GROMACS .gro file of C-alpha atoms in nm:
model
  447
    1MET     CA    1   7.954   2.055   0.048
    2THR     CA    2   7.607   1.948  -0.071
    3ALA     CA    3   7.298   2.160  -0.096
    4SER     CA    4   7.087   2.123   0.226
    5LEU     CA    5   6.801   1.877   0.207
    6VAL     CA    6   6.593   2.055   0.463
    7VAL     CA    7   6.653   2.422   0.400
    8THR     CA    8   6.688   2.437   0.026
    9GLY     CA    9   6.533   2.141  -0.126
   10PHE     CA   10   6.740   2.190  -0.431
   11VAL     CA   11   6.821   1.925  -0.669
   12GLY     CA   12   7.036   2.061  -0.962
   13ALA     CA   13   6.802   2.006  -1.251
   14ALA     CA   14   6.896   2.348  -1.369
   15ALA     CA   15   7.264   2.247  -1.385
   16THR     CA   16   7.180   1.955  -1.609
   17PRO     CA   17   7.320   2.024  -1.958
   18SER     CA   18   7.044   2.079  -2.215
   19PHE     CA   19   7.046   1.919  -2.554
   20ALA     CA   20   6.811   1.847  -2.838
   21GLY     CA   21   6.543   1.582  -2.758
   22ALA     CA   22   6.535   1.661  -2.381
   23GLN     CA   23   6.270   1.447  -2.196
   24VAL     CA   24   5.937   1.598  -2.187
   25VAL     CA   25   5.702   1.403  -1.949
   26ILE     CA   26   5.372   1.571  -1.850
   27PRO     CA   27   5.225   1.460  -1.519
   28THR     CA   28   4.865   1.343  -1.543
   29ALA     CA   29   4.582   1.504  -1.374
   30ALA     CA   30   4.409   1.320  -1.073
   31GLN     CA   31   4.154   1.064  -1.168
   32ASP     CA   32   3.822   1.214  -1.236
   33GLN     CA   33   3.653   0.918  -1.426
   34PRO     CA   34   3.603   0.550  -1.308
   35VAL     CA   35   3.846   0.320  -1.508
   36VAL     CA   36   3.765  -0.055  -1.548
   37LEU     CA   37   4.047  -0.286  -1.640
   38LYS     CA   38   3.896  -0.618  -1.791
   39GLY     CA   39   4.022  -0.961  -1.916
   40ALA     CA   40   4.366  -0.954  -1.768
   41THR     CA   41   4.522  -1.213  -1.536
   42ILE     CA   42   4.549  -1.017  -1.200
   43HIS     CA   43   4.826  -1.106  -0.960
   44THR     CA   44   4.701  -0.959  -0.636
   45VAL     CA   45   5.016  -1.073  -0.442
   46THR     CA   46   4.820  -1.127  -0.123
   47LYS     CA   47   4.489  -1.297  -0.237
   48GLY     CA   48   4.600  -1.505  -0.522
   49THR     CA   49   4.574  -1.495  -0.904
   50ILE     CA   50   4.251  -1.395  -1.086
   51THR     CA   51   4.222  -1.516  -1.448
   52ASN     CA   52   3.987  -1.305  -1.676
   53GLY     CA   53   3.992  -1.051  -1.396
   54THR     CA   54   3.849  -0.707  -1.347
   55ILE     CA   55   3.978  -0.407  -1.152
   56VAL     CA   56   3.761  -0.109  -1.098
   57MET     CA   57   3.961   0.213  -1.017
   58GLU     CA   58   3.772   0.537  -0.891
   59ARG     CA   59   3.926   0.857  -0.738
   60GLY     CA   60   4.272   0.700  -0.725
   61LYS     CA   61   4.156   0.385  -0.532
   62ILE     CA   62   4.080   0.023  -0.612
   63THR     CA   63   3.704  -0.005  -0.547
   64ALA     CA   64   3.637  -0.347  -0.673
   65ILE     CA   65   3.844  -0.649  -0.797
   66GLY     CA   66   3.732  -0.991  -0.899
   67GLY     CA   67   3.615  -1.193  -1.212
   68PRO     CA   68   3.415  -1.087  -1.516
   69GLU     CA   69   3.106  -1.049  -1.285
   70VAL     CA   70   3.231  -0.743  -1.141
   71ALA     CA   71   3.002  -0.455  -1.236
   72THR     CA   72   3.114  -0.163  -1.441
   73PRO     CA   73   3.022   0.178  -1.286
   74ARG     CA   74   2.827   0.434  -1.493
   75GLY     CA   75   3.044   0.650  -1.729
   76ALA     CA   76   3.357   0.428  -1.671
   77LYS     CA   77   3.629   0.404  -1.930
   78VAL     CA   78   3.653   0.030  -1.995
   79VAL     CA   79   3.998  -0.100  -2.112
   80ASP     CA   80   4.014  -0.455  -2.261
   81LEU     CA   81   4.335  -0.629  -2.140
   82THR     CA   82   4.273  -0.981  -2.258
   83GLY     CA   83   4.594  -1.186  -2.283
   84LYS     CA   84   4.774  -0.916  -2.051
   85HIS     CA   85   4.888  -0.930  -1.680
   86ILE     CA   86   4.824  -0.682  -1.399
   87TYR     CA   87   5.064  -0.652  -1.102
   88PRO     CA   88   5.099  -0.408  -0.817
   89GLY     CA   89   5.346  -0.128  -0.885
   90LEU     CA   90   5.697  -0.248  -0.775
   91ILE     CA   91   5.851  -0.067  -0.470
   92ASP     CA   92   6.226   0.021  -0.420
   93ALA     CA   93   6.276   0.026  -0.044
   94TYR     CA   94   6.617   0.179  -0.082
   95SER     CA   95   6.645   0.458  -0.346
   96THR     CA   96   6.790   0.808  -0.442
   97VAL     CA   97   6.558   0.868  -0.738
   98GLY     CA   98   6.472   1.234  -0.731
   99ILE     CA   99   6.751   1.347  -0.492
  100THR     CA  100   7.047   1.296  -0.711
  101GLU     CA  101   7.080   1.348  -1.090
  102ILE     CA  102   7.432   1.342  -1.224
  103GLY     CA  103   7.717   1.185  -1.013
  104ALA     CA  104   7.976   1.408  -1.150
  105VAL     CA  105   7.784   1.714  -1.074
  106ASP     CA  106   7.785   1.795  -0.701
  107VAL     CA  107   7.507   2.044  -0.707
  108SER     CA  108   7.263   1.800  -0.857
  109SER     CA  109   7.294   1.560  -0.559
  110ASP     CA  110   7.114   1.613  -0.227
  111ILE     CA  111   7.195   1.284  -0.057
  112ASN     CA  112   7.430   1.349   0.206
  113GLU     CA  113   7.438   1.615   0.481
  114LEU     CA  114   7.743   1.738   0.680
  115GLY     CA  115   7.785   1.607   1.037
  116ASP     CA  116   7.726   1.263   1.184
  117PHE     CA  117   7.372   1.312   1.321
  118ASN     CA  118   7.096   1.444   1.100
  119PRO     CA  119   6.790   1.259   1.195
  120ASN     CA  120   6.551   1.546   1.098
  121VAL     CA  121   6.655   1.538   0.727
  122ARG     CA  122   6.342   1.453   0.517
  123PRO     CA  123   6.440   1.382   0.169
  124GLU     CA  124   6.079   1.439   0.001
  125VAL     CA  125   6.135   1.812   0.018
  126ALA     CA  126   6.436   1.782  -0.204
  127VAL     CA  127   6.285   1.556  -0.468
  128ASN     CA  128   6.314   1.684  -0.809
  129ALA     CA  129   5.991   1.599  -0.993
  130GLU     CA  130   6.167   1.678  -1.326
  131SER     CA  131   6.435   1.405  -1.263
  132ARG     CA  132   6.507   1.189  -1.570
  133HIS     CA  133   6.554   0.886  -1.363
  134ILE     CA  134   6.183   0.892  -1.263
  135GLY     CA  135   6.088   0.821  -1.618
  136THR     CA  136   6.329   0.524  -1.666
  137THR     CA  137   6.237   0.383  -1.326
  138ARG     CA  138   5.856   0.386  -1.397
  139SER     CA  139   5.908   0.222  -1.731
  140ALA     CA  140   6.043  -0.080  -1.556
  141GLY     CA  141   5.727  -0.101  -1.339
  142VAL     CA  142   5.876   0.063  -1.035
  143LEU     CA  143   5.622   0.312  -0.906
  144VAL     CA  144   5.701   0.384  -0.547
  145ALA     CA  145   6.036   0.462  -0.411
  146PHE     CA  146   6.180   0.526  -0.060
  147ALA     CA  147   6.403   0.836  -0.117
  148THR     CA  148   6.689   0.764   0.150
  149PRO     CA  149   6.956   1.007   0.260
  150GLY     CA  150   7.303   0.889   0.344
  151GLY     CA  151   7.631   0.996   0.529
  152GLY     CA  152   7.721   1.012   0.884
  153LEU     CA  153   7.588   0.765   1.158
  154ILE     CA  154   7.216   0.889   1.165
  155SER     CA  155   7.152   1.017   0.811
  156GLY     CA  156   6.791   1.108   0.838
  157LEU     CA  157   6.447   0.977   0.738
  158SER     CA  158   6.344   0.780   0.429
  159SER     CA  159   6.049   0.931   0.245
  160ALA     CA  160   5.792   0.729   0.052
  161ILE     CA  161   5.717   0.880  -0.282
  162SER     CA  162   5.494   0.796  -0.574
  163LEU     CA  163   5.676   0.854  -0.913
  164GLU     CA  164   5.413   1.086  -1.044
  165GLY     CA  165   5.336   1.453  -0.980
  166TRP     CA  166   5.409   1.809  -1.069
  167THR     CA  167   5.572   1.871  -0.718
  168TRP     CA  168   5.729   1.679  -0.424
  169GLU     CA  169   5.411   1.755  -0.237
  170GLU     CA  170   5.199   1.574  -0.497
  171MET     CA  171   5.453   1.285  -0.487
  172SER     CA  172   5.461   1.240  -0.115
  173MET     CA  173   5.314   0.940   0.049
  174LYS     CA  174   5.483   0.929   0.381
  175GLY     CA  175   5.747   1.186   0.460
  176ALA     CA  176   5.881   1.021   0.768
  177ALA     CA  177   5.869   0.646   0.686
  178ALA     CA  178   6.195   0.521   0.848
  179LEU     CA  179   6.493   0.645   1.043
  180ASN     CA  180   6.820   0.555   0.886
  181VAL     CA  181   7.134   0.444   1.090
  182ASN     CA  182   7.466   0.360   0.933
  183TRP     CA  183   7.616   0.099   1.173
  184PRO     CA  184   7.997   0.139   1.207
  185ASP     CA  185   8.222  -0.137   1.046
  186PRO     CA  186   8.432  -0.296   1.322
  187ASN     CA  187   8.685  -0.401   1.045
  188ALA     CA  188   8.721  -0.055   0.897
  189ARG     CA  189   8.991   0.185   0.982
  190PRO     CA  190   8.909   0.435   1.248
  191ARG     CA  191   8.728   0.733   1.082
  192ARG     CA  192   8.760   1.088   1.159
  193GLY     CA  193   8.489   1.309   1.286
  194PHE     CA  194   8.385   1.609   1.076
  195GLY     CA  195   8.636   1.871   1.085
  196GLY     CA  196   8.842   1.883   0.775
  197PRO     CA  197   9.158   1.706   0.632
  198PRO     CA  198   9.396   1.526   0.861
  199GLY     CA  199   9.651   1.806   0.841
  200GLY     CA  200   9.385   2.058   0.938
  201PHE     CA  201   9.290   2.398   0.819
  202GLY     CA  202   9.561   2.651   0.889
  203GLY     CA  203   9.758   2.424   1.120
  204ARG     CA  204   9.462   2.371   1.360
  205PRO     CA  205   9.446   2.022   1.520
  206GLN     CA  206   9.182   1.787   1.406
  207PRO     CA  207   8.973   1.536   1.589
  208ALA     CA  208   9.146   1.203   1.661
  209PRO     CA  209   9.009   0.906   1.457
  210LYS     CA  210   8.703   0.738   1.608
  211THR     CA  211   8.712   0.361   1.694
  212TYR     CA  212   8.428   0.131   1.627
  213ALA     CA  213   8.351   0.135   1.999
  214GLU     CA  214   8.347   0.518   2.012
  215GLN     CA  215   8.110   0.535   1.713
  216VAL     CA  216   7.872   0.284   1.857
  217GLU     CA  217   7.868   0.468   2.186
  218GLU     CA  218   7.803   0.799   2.015
  219ILE     CA  219   7.490   0.623   1.857
  220LYS     CA  220   7.376   0.501   2.192
  221ASN     CA  221   7.426   0.857   2.360
  222PHE     CA  222   7.221   1.027   2.078
  223PHE     CA  223   6.939   0.791   2.119
  224GLY     CA  224   6.956   0.846   2.503
  225GLU     CA  225   6.940   1.225   2.464
  226ALA     CA  226   6.648   1.183   2.214
  227ARG     CA  227   6.463   0.966   2.457
  228ALA     CA  228   6.522   1.208   2.739
  229TYR     CA  229   6.397   1.499   2.519
  230ARG     CA  230   6.086   1.298   2.436
  231ASP     CA  231   6.013   1.207   2.814
  232ALA     CA  232   6.067   1.578   2.910
  233LEU     CA  233   5.806   1.680   2.645
  234LYS     CA  234   5.566   1.416   2.766
  235ALA     CA  235   5.605   1.523   3.124
  236GLY     CA  236   5.516   1.881   3.025
  237GLN     CA  237   5.864   2.030   3.101
  238ASN     CA  238   5.981   2.353   2.953
  239VAL     CA  239   6.245   2.239   2.703
  240ARG     CA  240   6.408   2.406   2.405
  241THR     CA  241   6.285   2.281   2.070
  242ASP     CA  242   6.536   2.057   1.900
  243ALA     CA  243   6.440   1.950   1.554
  244ARG     CA  244   6.700   1.654   1.556
  245TYR     CA  245   6.559   1.488   1.867
  246ALA     CA  246   6.187   1.560   1.771
  247ALA     CA  247   6.235   1.384   1.444
  248MET     CA  248   6.342   1.066   1.632
  249ILE     CA  249   6.041   1.036   1.852
  250PRO     CA  250   5.833   0.836   1.603
  251ALA     CA  251   6.124   0.579   1.587
  252LEU     CA  252   6.154   0.572   1.971
  253ASN     CA  253   5.781   0.516   2.010
  254GLY     CA  254   5.783   0.234   1.766
  255GLU     CA  255   5.580   0.413   1.506
  256ILE     CA  256   5.825   0.382   1.224
  257PRO     CA  257   6.116   0.139   1.182
  258VAL     CA  258   6.483   0.217   1.236
  259VAL     CA  259   6.657   0.090   0.921
  260VAL     CA  260   7.023  -0.010   1.004
  261ALA     CA  261   7.267  -0.027   0.717
  262ALA     CA  262   7.489  -0.327   0.809
  263ASP     CA  263   7.649  -0.621   0.599
  264GLY     CA  264   7.895  -0.801   0.826
  265VAL     CA  265   7.813  -1.064   1.078
  266SER     CA  266   7.933  -0.872   1.374
  267GLN     CA  267   7.757  -0.553   1.248
  268ILE     CA  268   7.436  -0.726   1.227
  269ASN     CA  269   7.455  -0.903   1.553
  270ASP     CA  270   7.568  -0.585   1.732
  271ALA     CA  271   7.269  -0.401   1.564
  272ILE     CA  272   7.028  -0.650   1.674
  273THR     CA  273   7.148  -0.649   2.032
  274TRP     CA  274   7.137  -0.258   2.038
  275ALA     CA  275   6.783  -0.234   1.879
  276LYS     CA  276   6.657  -0.476   2.155
  277GLN     CA  277   6.821  -0.265   2.434
  278GLU     CA  278   6.672   0.054   2.271
  279GLY     CA  279   6.314  -0.115   2.220
  280VAL     CA  280   6.291   0.012   1.851
  281LYS     CA  281   6.149  -0.168   1.550
  282LEU     CA  282   6.451  -0.288   1.350
  283VAL     CA  283   6.502  -0.352   0.981
  284ILE     CA  284   6.855  -0.455   0.846
  285ARG     CA  285   6.950  -0.294   0.516
  286GLY     CA  286   7.230  -0.437   0.308
  287GLY     CA  287   7.255  -0.779   0.466
  288ARG     CA  288   7.539  -0.917   0.250
  289ASN     CA  289   7.617  -1.168   0.524
  290ALA     CA  290   7.268  -1.205   0.654
  291LEU     CA  291   7.273  -1.570   0.590
  292ASP     CA  292   7.532  -1.631   0.851
  293VAL     CA  293   7.301  -1.466   1.107
  294ALA     CA  294   6.971  -1.619   0.964
  295ALA     CA  295   6.886  -1.816   1.279
  296ARG     CA  296   6.896  -1.511   1.487
  297LEU     CA  297   6.719  -1.292   1.238
  298LYS     CA  298   6.440  -1.538   1.238
  299ALA     CA  299   6.424  -1.582   1.610
  300GLU     CA  300   6.422  -1.202   1.671
  301ASN     CA  301   6.178  -1.159   1.377
  302VAL     CA  302   6.415  -0.901   1.216
  303PRO     CA  303   6.350  -0.834   0.842
  304VAL     CA  304   6.623  -0.761   0.587
  305ILE     CA  305   6.626  -0.542   0.287
  306LEU     CA  306   6.884  -0.711   0.065
  307THR     CA  307   7.075  -0.460  -0.164
  308ALA     CA  308   7.337  -0.662  -0.338
  309THR     CA  309   7.161  -0.952  -0.526
  310MET     CA  310   7.345  -0.876  -0.859
  311SER     CA  311   7.690  -0.808  -0.716
  312ALA     CA  312   8.022  -1.003  -0.735
  313PRO     CA  313   8.147  -1.216  -0.434
  314SER     CA  314   8.269  -0.994  -0.143
  315ARG     CA  315   8.554  -1.239  -0.046
  316SER     CA  316   8.807  -1.447  -0.240
  317ASP     CA  317   8.663  -1.765  -0.091
  318ASP     CA  318   8.283  -1.689  -0.153
  319ALA     CA  319   8.105  -1.886  -0.425
  320TYR     CA  320   8.043  -1.714  -0.744
  321ASP     CA  321   7.658  -1.717  -0.673
  322GLU     CA  322   7.684  -1.597  -0.315
  323ALA     CA  323   7.481  -1.285  -0.374
  324TYR     CA  324   7.243  -1.437  -0.628
  325ALA     CA  325   7.151  -1.732  -0.407
  326THR     CA  326   7.122  -1.547  -0.095
  327PRO     CA  327   6.751  -1.464  -0.112
  328ALA     CA  328   6.652  -1.823  -0.179
  329ALA     CA  329   6.852  -1.941   0.125
  330LEU     CA  330   6.709  -1.671   0.355
  331PHE     CA  331   6.361  -1.784   0.239
  332LYS     CA  332   6.435  -2.139   0.320
  333ALA     CA  333   6.580  -2.021   0.663
  334GLY     CA  334   6.243  -1.846   0.744
  335VAL     CA  335   6.397  -1.495   0.743
  336LYS     CA  336   6.174  -1.214   0.613
  337PHE     CA  337   6.316  -0.993   0.347
  338ALA     CA  338   6.262  -0.747   0.073
  339ILE     CA  339   6.485  -0.683  -0.229
  340ALA     CA  340   6.617  -0.328  -0.315
  341GLY     CA  341   6.870  -0.178  -0.550
  342ASP     CA  342   7.196  -0.046  -0.433
  343GLY     CA  343   7.051   0.315  -0.376
  344ASP     CA  344   7.186   0.447  -0.716
  345ALA     CA  345   6.930   0.651  -0.878
  346LEU     CA  346   7.083   0.572  -1.227
  347TYR     CA  347   7.015   0.193  -1.186
  348SER     CA  348   6.674   0.202  -0.999
  349TYR     CA  349   6.512   0.065  -1.318
  350ARG     CA  350   6.699  -0.258  -1.259
  351LEU     CA  351   6.495  -0.349  -0.947
  352PRO     CA  352   6.268  -0.600  -1.117
  353TRP     CA  353   6.587  -0.789  -1.227
  354ASP     CA  354   6.754  -0.778  -0.879
  355ALA     CA  355   6.466  -0.996  -0.795
  356GLY     CA  356   6.458  -1.185  -1.105
  357VAL     CA  357   6.810  -1.309  -1.056
  358ALA     CA  358   6.703  -1.452  -0.728
  359VAL     CA  359   6.439  -1.656  -0.917
  360ALA     CA  360   6.698  -1.783  -1.147
  361PHE     CA  361   6.904  -1.901  -0.842
  362GLY     CA  362   6.618  -2.079  -0.656
  363LEU     CA  363   6.381  -1.821  -0.490
  364PRO     CA  364   6.007  -1.902  -0.581
  365GLU     CA  365   5.884  -1.644  -0.823
  366GLU     CA  366   5.591  -1.555  -0.599
  367GLU     CA  367   5.825  -1.488  -0.313
  368ALA     CA  368   6.047  -1.269  -0.528
  369LEU     CA  369   5.743  -1.068  -0.633
  370LYS     CA  370   5.662  -1.018  -0.281
  371ALA     CA  371   6.007  -0.899  -0.199
  372VAL     CA  372   5.954  -0.600  -0.432
  373THR     CA  373   5.598  -0.535  -0.344
  374ILE     CA  374   5.416  -0.616  -0.016
  375ASN     CA  375   5.713  -0.712   0.190
  376ALA     CA  376   5.883  -0.375   0.126
  377ALA     CA  377   5.548  -0.200   0.190
  378GLU     CA  378   5.503  -0.380   0.512
  379PHE     CA  379   5.853  -0.334   0.645
  380MET     CA  380   5.836   0.047   0.567
  381GLY     CA  381   5.481   0.101   0.681
  382VAL     CA  382   5.282   0.175   0.375
  383ALA     CA  383   5.122  -0.166   0.333
  384ASP     CA  384   4.776   0.005   0.391
  385LYS     CA  385   4.827   0.196   0.064
  386VAL     CA  386   5.056  -0.013  -0.182
  387GLY     CA  387   5.215  -0.345  -0.221
  388SER     CA  388   4.920  -0.544  -0.331
  389LEU     CA  389   4.591  -0.530  -0.527
  390GLU     CA  390   4.321  -0.505  -0.275
  391VAL     CA  391   3.998  -0.301  -0.250
  392GLY     CA  392   4.067   0.031  -0.057
  393LYS     CA  393   4.430   0.051  -0.159
  394GLU     CA  394   4.572   0.300  -0.406
  395ALA     CA  395   4.523   0.216  -0.778
  396THR     CA  396   4.901   0.185  -0.837
  397LEU     CA  397   4.960  -0.092  -1.085
  398VAL     CA  398   5.142  -0.194  -1.404
  399ILE     CA  399   5.006  -0.383  -1.702
  400THR     CA  400   5.248  -0.626  -1.860
  401THR     CA  401   5.296  -0.902  -2.122
  402GLY     CA  402   5.430  -1.131  -1.838
  403THR     CA  403   5.619  -1.127  -1.516
  404PRO     CA  404   5.789  -0.790  -1.457
  405LEU     CA  405   6.076  -0.972  -1.297
  406ASP     CA  406   6.175  -1.090  -1.658
  407MET     CA  407   6.391  -0.887  -1.880
  408THR     CA  408   6.186  -0.997  -2.187
  409THR     CA  409   5.849  -0.864  -2.051
  410ASN     CA  410   5.718  -0.539  -2.181
  411ILE     CA  411   5.556  -0.285  -1.929
  412ILE     CA  412   5.266  -0.170  -2.149
  413GLN     CA  413   5.112   0.085  -1.912
  414SER     CA  414   5.120   0.196  -1.548
  415TYR     CA  415   4.861   0.360  -1.327
  416ILE     CA  416   4.972   0.565  -1.027
  417GLN     CA  417   4.682   0.652  -0.790
  418GLY     CA  418   4.442   0.579  -1.082
  419ARG     CA  419   4.638   0.811  -1.316
  420GLU     CA  420   4.729   0.671  -1.652
  421ILE     CA  421   5.075   0.797  -1.657
  422ASP     CA  422   5.295   0.905  -1.941
  423MET     CA  423   5.517   0.606  -2.023
  424ASN     CA  424   5.783   0.824  -2.197
  425ASP     CA  425   6.141   0.837  -2.074
  426MET     CA  426   6.498   0.931  -2.199
  427GLN     CA  427   6.597   0.566  -2.298
  428LYS     CA  428   6.289   0.545  -2.520
  429GLN     CA  429   6.347   0.879  -2.674
  430PHE     CA  430   6.702   0.786  -2.752
  431PHE     CA  431   6.605   0.448  -2.915
  432LYS     CA  432   6.354   0.645  -3.142
  433LYS     CA  433   6.603   0.897  -3.215
  434TYR     CA  434   6.885   0.647  -3.330
  435MET     CA  435   6.645   0.411  -3.488
  436GLU     CA  436   6.551   0.708  -3.712
  437LYS     CA  437   6.927   0.756  -3.784
  438ILE     CA  438   6.945   0.391  -3.905
  439ASN     CA  439   6.637   0.415  -4.112
  440GLN     CA  440   6.761   0.728  -4.289
  441ALA     CA  441   7.095   0.554  -4.355
  442LYS     CA  442   6.907   0.257  -4.502
  443LYS     CA  443   6.702   0.481  -4.734
  444LYS     CA  444   7.027   0.647  -4.850
  445ILE     CA  445   7.184   0.332  -4.915
  446ALA     CA  446   6.886   0.205  -5.111
  447SER     CA  447   6.862   0.508  -5.326
   0.00000   0.00000   0.00000
């Protein structure tokens, strides 16, 4: 049994073993002085590239962007970035950063809840601001993540978080950003409902395994019940408050997307048909076989969040580069997509390279950059805040020696909402520690 996301908000940082050299990262205070970044090549993503560019950041927002002619506000801190590059902070549209720490320690994981229907689960309240994964993720240029619950058929809401702050309240950008549905797999063995092991507890009979059709019907019924609840409230009827149905109203009204986890062709097709019947805004997550449904995805204007761009072939007759080449093929087919990791907090720092491998296999670099910035922001409803460098948006950006999608690029500094963040992380600390060991050994040999 996992700790409750909604009730406790606990992630087991206290259960993490302590050792010498533990990570110490101090959150930065809110921006209280104008900052001007001058001389860099600015990659706005949506409005082209500016050479010898200038960005002005005030009170956490971008207030001016352009060439060297942009005026410097009085009292501003000016940073010369000649020869460097500035990009929007990267966005992981499918993440568990902050809601899980150590895979082998159950109490440090707040991803899954018991039961099949938990639409009211909101992961932001469980985010551990002290998580070590936050530092390593930020060091790769990933500054915004969508904490996403798992388990069951309707697992809960994705929460958009900025990876800087003392508490989850400071980190929260949008608590209810998307509703997550795990579409059943028609090729999987029938699954049991919650109720214990097949043999039962104390000889009590257990629920019979549920078929694909039964699981899909359960999803349809739950959405129908939530719609009836919404309509009753709208009509002014006296109904008992139900947190699960209430959490679904924004999705039913089209205010937030319904992100459906689906990989197979039949799964994706059935999810699209269902979403049209429900009248909800659909986003497919996973999309391993999305290319086989590309024509319909384009025709129905259904975007995809790809989560397996660096994985091995899924079938014995697939090409070795099936996953690597899928983004380029979807782009050529006119399908809108973002690229995310596989949801493992330990590897969220690899997001830039999930996009970079797609470039190596034919995806234009500018499209790969969009896939981890503005596309993710648009699909998940935060494009008014992040995803590109524009006046009025949050000053969330990375300063680099080159494209962040290349492993050889160094992330020099990041700003989140105008805050010049601490770039320390555990990997850097271990590097320094063991380089010191090597240096001491060299001195000993030399003496």
